Short mmCIF file of C-alpha atoms in Angstrom, two decimals:
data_model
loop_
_atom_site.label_atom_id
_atom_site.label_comp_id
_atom_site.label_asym_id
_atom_site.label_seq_id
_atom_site.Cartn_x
_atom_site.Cartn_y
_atom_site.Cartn_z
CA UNK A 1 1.39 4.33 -14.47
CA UNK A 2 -2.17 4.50 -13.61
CA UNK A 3 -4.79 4.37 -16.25
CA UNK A 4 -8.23 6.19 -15.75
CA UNK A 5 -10.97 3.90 -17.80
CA UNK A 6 -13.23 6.26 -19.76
CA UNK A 7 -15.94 3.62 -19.26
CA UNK A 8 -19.80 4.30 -19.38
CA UNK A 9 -20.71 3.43 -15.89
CA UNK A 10 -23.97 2.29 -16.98
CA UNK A 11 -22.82 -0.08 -19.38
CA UNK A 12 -23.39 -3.42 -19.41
CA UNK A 13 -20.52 -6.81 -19.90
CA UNK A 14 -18.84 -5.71 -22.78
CA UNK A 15 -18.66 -8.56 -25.53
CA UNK A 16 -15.39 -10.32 -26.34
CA UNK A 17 -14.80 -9.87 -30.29
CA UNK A 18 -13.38 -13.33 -29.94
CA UNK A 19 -14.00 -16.10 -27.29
CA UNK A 20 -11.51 -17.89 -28.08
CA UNK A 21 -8.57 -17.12 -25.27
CA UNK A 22 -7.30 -20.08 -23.45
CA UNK A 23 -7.26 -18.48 -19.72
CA UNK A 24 -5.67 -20.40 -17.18
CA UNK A 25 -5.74 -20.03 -13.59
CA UNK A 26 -2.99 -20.63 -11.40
CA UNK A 27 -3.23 -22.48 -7.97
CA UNK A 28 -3.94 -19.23 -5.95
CA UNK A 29 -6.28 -18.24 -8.07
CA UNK A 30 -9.85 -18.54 -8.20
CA UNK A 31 -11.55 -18.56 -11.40
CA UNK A 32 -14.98 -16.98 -9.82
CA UNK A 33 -13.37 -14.06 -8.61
CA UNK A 34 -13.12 -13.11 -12.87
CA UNK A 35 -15.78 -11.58 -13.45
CA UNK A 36 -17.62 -11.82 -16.88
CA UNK A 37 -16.46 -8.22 -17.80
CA UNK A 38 -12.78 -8.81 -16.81
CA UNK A 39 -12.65 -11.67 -19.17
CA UNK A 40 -14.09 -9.85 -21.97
CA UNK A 41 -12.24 -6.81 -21.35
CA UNK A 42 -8.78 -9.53 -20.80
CA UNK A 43 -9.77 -11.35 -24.16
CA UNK A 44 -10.01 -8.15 -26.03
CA UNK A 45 -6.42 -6.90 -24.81
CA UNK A 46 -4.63 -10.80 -25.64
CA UNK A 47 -6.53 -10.07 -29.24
CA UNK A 48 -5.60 -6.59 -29.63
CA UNK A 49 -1.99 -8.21 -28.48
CA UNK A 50 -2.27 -11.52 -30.57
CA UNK A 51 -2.54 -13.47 -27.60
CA UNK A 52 -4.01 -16.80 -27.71
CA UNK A 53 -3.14 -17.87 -24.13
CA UNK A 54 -2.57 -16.97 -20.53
CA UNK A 55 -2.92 -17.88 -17.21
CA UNK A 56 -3.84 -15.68 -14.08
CA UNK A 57 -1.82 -16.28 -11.64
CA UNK A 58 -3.73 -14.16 -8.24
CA UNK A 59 -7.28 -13.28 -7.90
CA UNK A 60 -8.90 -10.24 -5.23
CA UNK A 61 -9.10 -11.81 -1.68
CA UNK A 62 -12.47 -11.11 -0.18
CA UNK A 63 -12.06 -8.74 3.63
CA UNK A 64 -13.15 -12.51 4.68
CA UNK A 65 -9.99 -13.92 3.00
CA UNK A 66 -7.72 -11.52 4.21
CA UNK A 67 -8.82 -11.65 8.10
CA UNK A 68 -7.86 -15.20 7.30
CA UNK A 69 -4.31 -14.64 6.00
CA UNK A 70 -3.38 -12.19 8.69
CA UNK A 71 -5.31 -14.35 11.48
CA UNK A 72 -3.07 -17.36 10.88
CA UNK A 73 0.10 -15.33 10.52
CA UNK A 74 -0.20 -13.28 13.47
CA UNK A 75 -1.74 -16.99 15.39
CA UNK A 76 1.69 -18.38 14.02
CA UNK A 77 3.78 -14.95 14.89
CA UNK A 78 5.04 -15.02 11.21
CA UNK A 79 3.12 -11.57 10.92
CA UNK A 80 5.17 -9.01 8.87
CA UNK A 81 5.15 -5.38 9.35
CA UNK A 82 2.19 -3.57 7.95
CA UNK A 83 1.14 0.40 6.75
CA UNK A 84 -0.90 1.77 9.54
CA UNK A 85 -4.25 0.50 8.04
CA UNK A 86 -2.61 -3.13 8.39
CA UNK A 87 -1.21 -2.88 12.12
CA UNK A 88 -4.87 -1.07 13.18
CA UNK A 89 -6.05 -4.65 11.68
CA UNK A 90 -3.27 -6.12 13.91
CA UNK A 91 -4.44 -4.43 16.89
CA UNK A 92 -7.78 -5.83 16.19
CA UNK A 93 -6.75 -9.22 16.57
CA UNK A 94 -4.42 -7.74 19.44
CA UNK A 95 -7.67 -7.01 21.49
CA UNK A 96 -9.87 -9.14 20.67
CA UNK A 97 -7.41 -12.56 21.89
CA UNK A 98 -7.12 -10.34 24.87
CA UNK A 99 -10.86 -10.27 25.44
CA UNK A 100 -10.78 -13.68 24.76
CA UNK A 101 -13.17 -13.74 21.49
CA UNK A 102 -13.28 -17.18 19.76
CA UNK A 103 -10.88 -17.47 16.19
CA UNK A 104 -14.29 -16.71 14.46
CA UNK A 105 -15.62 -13.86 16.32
CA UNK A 106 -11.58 -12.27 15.95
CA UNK A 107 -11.89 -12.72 12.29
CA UNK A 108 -14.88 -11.67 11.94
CA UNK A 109 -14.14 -8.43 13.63
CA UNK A 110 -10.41 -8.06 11.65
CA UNK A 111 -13.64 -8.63 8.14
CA UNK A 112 -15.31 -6.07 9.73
CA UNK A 113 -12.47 -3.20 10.00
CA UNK A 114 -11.23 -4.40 6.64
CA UNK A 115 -14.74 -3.45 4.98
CA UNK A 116 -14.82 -0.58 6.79
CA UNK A 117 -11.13 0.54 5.62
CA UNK A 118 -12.74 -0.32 1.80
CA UNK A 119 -16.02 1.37 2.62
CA UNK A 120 -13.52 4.65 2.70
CA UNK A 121 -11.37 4.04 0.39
CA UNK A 122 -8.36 2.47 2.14
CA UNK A 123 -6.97 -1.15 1.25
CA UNK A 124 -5.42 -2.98 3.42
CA UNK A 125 -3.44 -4.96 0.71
CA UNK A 126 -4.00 -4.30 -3.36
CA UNK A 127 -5.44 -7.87 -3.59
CA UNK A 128 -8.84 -6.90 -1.58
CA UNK A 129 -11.45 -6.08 -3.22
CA UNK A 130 -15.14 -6.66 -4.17
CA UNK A 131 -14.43 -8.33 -7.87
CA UNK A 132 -18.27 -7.11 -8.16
CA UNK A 133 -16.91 -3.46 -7.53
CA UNK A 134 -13.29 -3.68 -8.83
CA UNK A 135 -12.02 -6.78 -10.12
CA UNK A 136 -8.12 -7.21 -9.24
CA UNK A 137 -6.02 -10.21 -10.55
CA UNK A 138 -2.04 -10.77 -12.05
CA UNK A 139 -1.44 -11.92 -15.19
CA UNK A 140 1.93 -14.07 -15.15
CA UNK A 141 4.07 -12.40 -17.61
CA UNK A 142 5.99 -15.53 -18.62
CA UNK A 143 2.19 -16.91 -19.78
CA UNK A 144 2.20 -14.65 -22.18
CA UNK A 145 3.07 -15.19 -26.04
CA UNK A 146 4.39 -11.67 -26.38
CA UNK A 147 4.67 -9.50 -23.52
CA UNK A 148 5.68 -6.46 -24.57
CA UNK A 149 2.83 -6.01 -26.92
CA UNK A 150 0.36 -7.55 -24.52
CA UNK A 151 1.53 -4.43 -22.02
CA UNK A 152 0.76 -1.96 -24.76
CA UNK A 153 -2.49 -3.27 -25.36
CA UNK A 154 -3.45 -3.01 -21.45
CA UNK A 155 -2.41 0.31 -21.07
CA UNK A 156 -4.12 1.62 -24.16
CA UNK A 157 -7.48 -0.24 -22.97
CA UNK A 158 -10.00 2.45 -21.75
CA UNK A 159 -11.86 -0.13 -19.33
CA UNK A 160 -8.58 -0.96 -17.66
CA UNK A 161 -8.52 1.21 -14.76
CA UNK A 162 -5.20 0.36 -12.98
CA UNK A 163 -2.35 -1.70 -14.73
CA UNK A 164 1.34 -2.26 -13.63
CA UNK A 165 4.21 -4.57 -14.38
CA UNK A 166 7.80 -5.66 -14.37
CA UNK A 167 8.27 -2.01 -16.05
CA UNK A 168 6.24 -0.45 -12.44
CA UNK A 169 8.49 -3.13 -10.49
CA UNK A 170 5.44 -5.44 -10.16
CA UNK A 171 6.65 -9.23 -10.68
CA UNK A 172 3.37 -9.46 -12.37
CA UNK A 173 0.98 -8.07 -15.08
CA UNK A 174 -1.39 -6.36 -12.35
CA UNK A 175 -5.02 -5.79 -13.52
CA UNK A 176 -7.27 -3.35 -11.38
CA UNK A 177 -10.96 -2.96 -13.59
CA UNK A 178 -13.85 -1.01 -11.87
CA UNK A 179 -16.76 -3.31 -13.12
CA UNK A 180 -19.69 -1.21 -14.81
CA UNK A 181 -22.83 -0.08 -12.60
CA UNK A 182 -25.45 -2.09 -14.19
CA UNK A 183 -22.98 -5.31 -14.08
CA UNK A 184 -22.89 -4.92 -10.13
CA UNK A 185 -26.70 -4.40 -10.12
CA UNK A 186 -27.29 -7.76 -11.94
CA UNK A 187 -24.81 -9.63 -9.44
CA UNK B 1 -21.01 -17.29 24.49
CA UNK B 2 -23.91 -13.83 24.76
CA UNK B 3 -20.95 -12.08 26.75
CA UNK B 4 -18.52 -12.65 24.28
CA UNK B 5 -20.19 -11.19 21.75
CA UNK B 6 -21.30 -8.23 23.49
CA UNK B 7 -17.48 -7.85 24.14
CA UNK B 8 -17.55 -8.39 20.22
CA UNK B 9 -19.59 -5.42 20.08
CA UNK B 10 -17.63 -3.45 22.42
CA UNK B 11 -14.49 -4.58 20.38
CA UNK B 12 -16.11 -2.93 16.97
CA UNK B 13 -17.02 0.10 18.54
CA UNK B 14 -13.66 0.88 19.49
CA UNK B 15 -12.19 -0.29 15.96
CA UNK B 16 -14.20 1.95 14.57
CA UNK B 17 -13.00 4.84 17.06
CA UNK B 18 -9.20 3.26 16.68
CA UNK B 19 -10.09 4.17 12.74
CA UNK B 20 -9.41 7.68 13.75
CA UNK B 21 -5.93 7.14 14.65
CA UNK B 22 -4.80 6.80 11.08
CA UNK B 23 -3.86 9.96 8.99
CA UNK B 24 -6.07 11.24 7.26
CA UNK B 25 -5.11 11.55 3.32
CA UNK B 26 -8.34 11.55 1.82
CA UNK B 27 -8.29 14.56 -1.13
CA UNK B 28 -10.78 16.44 1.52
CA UNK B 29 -8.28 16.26 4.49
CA UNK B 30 -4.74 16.94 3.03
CA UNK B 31 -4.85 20.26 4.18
CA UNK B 32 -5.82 19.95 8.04
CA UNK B 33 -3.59 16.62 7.95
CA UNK B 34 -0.73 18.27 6.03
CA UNK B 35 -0.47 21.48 8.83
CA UNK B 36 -0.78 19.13 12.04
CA UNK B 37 2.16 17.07 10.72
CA UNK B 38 4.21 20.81 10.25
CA UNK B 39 3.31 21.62 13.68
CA UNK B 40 3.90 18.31 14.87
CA UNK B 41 6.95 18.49 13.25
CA UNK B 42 8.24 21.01 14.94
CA UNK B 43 6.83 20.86 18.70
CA UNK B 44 8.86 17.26 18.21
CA UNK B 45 11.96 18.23 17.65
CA UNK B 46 12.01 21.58 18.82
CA UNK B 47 13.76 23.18 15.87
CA UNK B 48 12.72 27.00 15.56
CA UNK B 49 9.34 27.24 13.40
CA UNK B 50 11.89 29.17 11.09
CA UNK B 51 13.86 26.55 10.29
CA UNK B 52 10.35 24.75 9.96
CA UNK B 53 9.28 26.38 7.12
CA UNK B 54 12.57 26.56 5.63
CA UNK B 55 11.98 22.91 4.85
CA UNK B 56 8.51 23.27 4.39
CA UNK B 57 9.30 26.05 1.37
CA UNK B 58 11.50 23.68 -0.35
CA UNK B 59 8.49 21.61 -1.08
CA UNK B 60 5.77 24.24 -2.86
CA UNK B 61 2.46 22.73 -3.22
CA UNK B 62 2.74 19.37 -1.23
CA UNK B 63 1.58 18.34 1.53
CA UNK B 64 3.04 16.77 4.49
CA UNK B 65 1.21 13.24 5.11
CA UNK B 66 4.08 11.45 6.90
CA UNK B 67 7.39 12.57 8.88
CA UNK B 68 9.49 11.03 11.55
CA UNK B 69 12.71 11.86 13.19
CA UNK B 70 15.74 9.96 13.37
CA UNK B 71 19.96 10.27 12.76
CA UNK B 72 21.02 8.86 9.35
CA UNK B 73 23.61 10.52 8.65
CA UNK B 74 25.06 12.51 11.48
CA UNK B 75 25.26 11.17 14.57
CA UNK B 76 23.43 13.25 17.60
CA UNK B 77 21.69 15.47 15.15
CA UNK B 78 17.75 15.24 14.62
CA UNK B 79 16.59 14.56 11.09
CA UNK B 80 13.71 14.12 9.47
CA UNK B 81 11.86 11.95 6.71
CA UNK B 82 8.86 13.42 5.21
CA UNK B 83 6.48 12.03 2.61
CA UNK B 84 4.28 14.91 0.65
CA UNK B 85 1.67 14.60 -2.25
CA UNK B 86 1.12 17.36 -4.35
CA UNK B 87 -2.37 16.25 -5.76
CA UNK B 88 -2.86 19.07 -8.11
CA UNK B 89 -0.18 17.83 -10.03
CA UNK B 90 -0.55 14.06 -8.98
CA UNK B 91 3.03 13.57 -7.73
CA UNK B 92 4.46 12.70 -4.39
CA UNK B 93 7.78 12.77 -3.15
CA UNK B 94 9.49 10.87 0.18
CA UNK B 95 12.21 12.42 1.45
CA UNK B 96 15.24 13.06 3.51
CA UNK B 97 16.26 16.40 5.70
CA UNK B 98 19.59 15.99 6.88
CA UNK B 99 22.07 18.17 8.72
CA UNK B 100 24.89 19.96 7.70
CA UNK B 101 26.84 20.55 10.72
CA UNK B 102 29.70 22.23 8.47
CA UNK B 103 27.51 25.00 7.51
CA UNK B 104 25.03 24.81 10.09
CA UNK B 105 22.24 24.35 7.83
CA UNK B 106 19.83 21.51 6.82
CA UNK B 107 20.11 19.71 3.08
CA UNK B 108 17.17 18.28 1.40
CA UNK B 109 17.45 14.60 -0.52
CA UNK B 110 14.47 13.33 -2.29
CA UNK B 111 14.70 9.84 -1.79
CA UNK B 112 12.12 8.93 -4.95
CA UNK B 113 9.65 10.80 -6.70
CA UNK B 114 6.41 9.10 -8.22
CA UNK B 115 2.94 9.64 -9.47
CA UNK B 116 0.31 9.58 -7.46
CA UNK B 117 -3.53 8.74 -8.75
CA UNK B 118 -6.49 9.06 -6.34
CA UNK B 119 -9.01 6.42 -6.15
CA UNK B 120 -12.98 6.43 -6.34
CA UNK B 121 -12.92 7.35 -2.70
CA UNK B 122 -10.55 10.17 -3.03
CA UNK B 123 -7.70 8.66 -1.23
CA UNK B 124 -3.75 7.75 -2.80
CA UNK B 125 -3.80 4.87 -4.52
CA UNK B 126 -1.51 3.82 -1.37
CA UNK B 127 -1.44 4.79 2.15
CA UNK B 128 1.88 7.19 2.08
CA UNK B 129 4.00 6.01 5.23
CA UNK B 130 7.52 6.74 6.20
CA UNK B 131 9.15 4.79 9.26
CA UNK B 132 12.37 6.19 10.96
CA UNK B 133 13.91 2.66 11.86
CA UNK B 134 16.80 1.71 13.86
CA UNK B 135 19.74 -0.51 12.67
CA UNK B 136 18.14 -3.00 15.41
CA UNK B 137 15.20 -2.56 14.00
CA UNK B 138 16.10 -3.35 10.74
CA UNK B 139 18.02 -6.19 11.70
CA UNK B 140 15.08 -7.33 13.40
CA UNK B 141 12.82 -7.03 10.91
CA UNK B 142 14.99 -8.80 8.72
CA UNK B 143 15.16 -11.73 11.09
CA UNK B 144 11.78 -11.95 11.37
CA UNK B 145 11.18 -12.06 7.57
CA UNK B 146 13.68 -14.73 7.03
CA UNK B 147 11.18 -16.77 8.73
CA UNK B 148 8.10 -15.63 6.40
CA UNK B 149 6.53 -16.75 3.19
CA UNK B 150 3.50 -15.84 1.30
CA UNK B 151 1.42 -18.56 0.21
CA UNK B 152 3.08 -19.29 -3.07
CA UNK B 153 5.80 -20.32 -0.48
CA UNK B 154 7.79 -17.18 -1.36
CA UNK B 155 9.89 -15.16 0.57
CA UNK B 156 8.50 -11.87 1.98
CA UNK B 157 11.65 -9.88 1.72
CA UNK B 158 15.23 -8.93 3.59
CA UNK B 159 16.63 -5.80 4.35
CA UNK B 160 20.38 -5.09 4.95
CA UNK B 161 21.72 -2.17 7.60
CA UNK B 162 24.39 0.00 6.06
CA UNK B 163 25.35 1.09 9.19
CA UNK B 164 24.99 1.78 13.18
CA UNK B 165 22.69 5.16 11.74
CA UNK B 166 18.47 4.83 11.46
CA UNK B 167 17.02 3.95 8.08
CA UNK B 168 14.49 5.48 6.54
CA UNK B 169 11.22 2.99 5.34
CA UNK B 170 8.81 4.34 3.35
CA UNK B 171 5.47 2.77 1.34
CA UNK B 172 6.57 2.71 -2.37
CA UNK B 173 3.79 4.18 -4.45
CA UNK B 174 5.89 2.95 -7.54
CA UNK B 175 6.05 -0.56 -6.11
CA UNK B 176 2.92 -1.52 -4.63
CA UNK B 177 3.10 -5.13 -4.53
CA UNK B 178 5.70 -3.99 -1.60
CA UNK B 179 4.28 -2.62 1.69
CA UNK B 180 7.93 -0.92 2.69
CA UNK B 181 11.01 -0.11 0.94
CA UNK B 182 14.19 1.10 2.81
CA UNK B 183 16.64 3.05 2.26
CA UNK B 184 20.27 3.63 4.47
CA UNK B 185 22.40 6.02 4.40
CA UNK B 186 25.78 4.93 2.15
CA UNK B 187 28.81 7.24 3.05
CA UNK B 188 31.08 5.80 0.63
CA UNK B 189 28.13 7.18 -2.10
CA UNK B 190 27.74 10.36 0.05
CA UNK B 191 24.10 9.47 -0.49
CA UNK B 192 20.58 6.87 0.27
CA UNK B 193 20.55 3.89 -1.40
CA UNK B 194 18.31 0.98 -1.51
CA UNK B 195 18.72 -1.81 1.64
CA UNK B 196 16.05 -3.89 1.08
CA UNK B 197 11.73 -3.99 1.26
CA UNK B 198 9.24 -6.41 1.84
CA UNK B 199 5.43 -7.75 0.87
CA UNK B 200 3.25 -8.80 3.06
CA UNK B 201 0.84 -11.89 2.82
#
């Protein structure tokens, strides 16, 4: 399921062999949150696939972004259940609308206690992330020219660090790539 | 607006203390975690340590991240759900302990078996949870996602009870867009199946 990249940490943006992939992005995705490397690394799994064309349909969600979601569900009382790392977020909010903390000062406190769940290794949801760190978007599968070779090429792609898809149950080609050392130094 | 964020302050100190309240399944602290959930396990229920590691011998290797109690398939008896990682040979399991009033005896069902890879950090690539829910619960839960969309306008999920007996929810490591799966009890099947899951935003 999971793939371990074999990357050179101290490597810089690979190159794309060839530029020429038409990547789309959907509407909840952001086309900054691709980082350089991602596209190369993307552009050389459509080639190795024969892939001219695809669009991305989710990008990572900042802690900022997510302390945003959650805020306005939970403000709406549309919040779902979460994993304990979620409801700890929860009781955040919980607390802090008890103290009576502005909607800024809340979120910025659920940011916080999202960081600090990254900082140790625990996400809250596998959309959060630091693309800088480790870039995580989808890849809609009905995009995609030819899927089924498109999945090979992923999972046979040494800089992909995490991929899933409708084979793993995910509705979506799921991309996790830890982005080289040097590349976050530059940033 | 300088008092309210000193009680900001006061706020982060505490989530930071409240951080301490989740299990801890780093690869450093699956051991210490793994024999307070045994023990836990049983000064809970108050089965005989005996019958403790009974169970926990059916499992060689893993360790015990998550359990709760609860009746799914025999009514007045106490039964457990456990999710274990074994991380030396990257698998995890979430599973059932059920009674066996007949023979007086416990069975074991796995419920699913999956992979599990460690991240940079040196925790699961997912936070292993299991929930012992109640057939209110459930229902209630379902309600409440009947109500809930993601923002591609998408519904988070639904979830069905089998029955009057608790459900079991666990955090899928082989479906991680999903934050629970659950599973109830079938008696026509003489065995768990599937009821439902859901995503969160």
């Amino acid at each position: 399921m999971a793939q371990r990249g074999a990357q050179d940490p101290f490597a810089g943006p690979a190159q794309a062999t060839q530029p020429n992939i038409d990547i789309q992005f959907g509407s909840r995705a952001n086309s900054s949150a691709l980082t350089d490397y991602s596209r190369s690394v993307i552009s050389d799994v459509a080639n190795q696939a024969g892939v001219s064309s695809m669009q991305i349909s989710s990008t990572s969600r900042s802690p900022e972004d997510q302390a945003r979601v959650m805020y306005e569900n939970l403000m709406a009382g549309t919040a779902p259940v979460y994993k304990a790392p979620g409801q700890a977020v929860v009781t955040t909010f919980k607390n802090a609308r008890d103290a009576g903390l502005s909607a800024e000062q809340t979120k910025a406190l659920m940011a916080s206690q999202i960081r600090d769940f990254i900082d140790q290794g625990i996400f809250v949801s596998n959309h959060l992330g630091d693309p800088n760190v480790r870039n995580v978007f989808d890849v809609a599968p009905s995009s995609v020219s030819n899927p089924a070779t498109f999945e090979a090429a992923a999972r046979a792609n040494p800089s992909v660090t995490k991929f899933l898809s409708p084979t793993n149950n995910d509705p979506a080609f799921h991309f996790e790539i830890v982005q080289p050392f040097l590349n976050f130094l530059i940033k | 607006m300088r008092r309210c964020w000193f009680l900001a302050l006061c706020l982060m100190a505490i989530t930071r203390f409240s951080h301490a309240q989740l299990v801890d399944q780093s690869l450093s602290g699956l051991g210490k975690t793994s024999s307070r959930m045994w023990i836990e396990l049983s000064t809970n229920t108050g089965h005989k340590p005996d019958d403790i590691l009974k169970i926990k011998n059916a499992f060689p290797g893993y360790h015990l991240l998550s359990q709760c109690t609860g009746s799914f398939a025999n009514e007045g008896y106490t039964e457990f759900a456990l999710g274990l990682i074994n991380e030396k040979e990257g698998k995890g399991v979430y599973a059932a302990v059920l009674n066996d009033p007949a023979k007086n005896d416990y069975r074991v069902v796995r419920l699913t078996t999956f992979a599990v890879a460690f991240n940079e950090k040196g925790w699961p690539e997912n936070y292993m949870e299991v929930q012992c829910n109640s057939a209110m619960l459930i229902k209630r839960i379902n309600r409440n996602l009947s109500k809930q969309r993601n923002e591609a306008g998408q519904p988070l999920g639904s979830l069905r009870a089998l029955s009057n007996y608790d459900s079991i929810c666990v955090s899928p490591f082989d479906k991680p867009h999903l934050e629970f799966v659950c599973y109830g009890y079938d008696f026509q099947k003489n065995g768990f199946v599937e009821i439902g899951g859901w995503s969160t935003p």
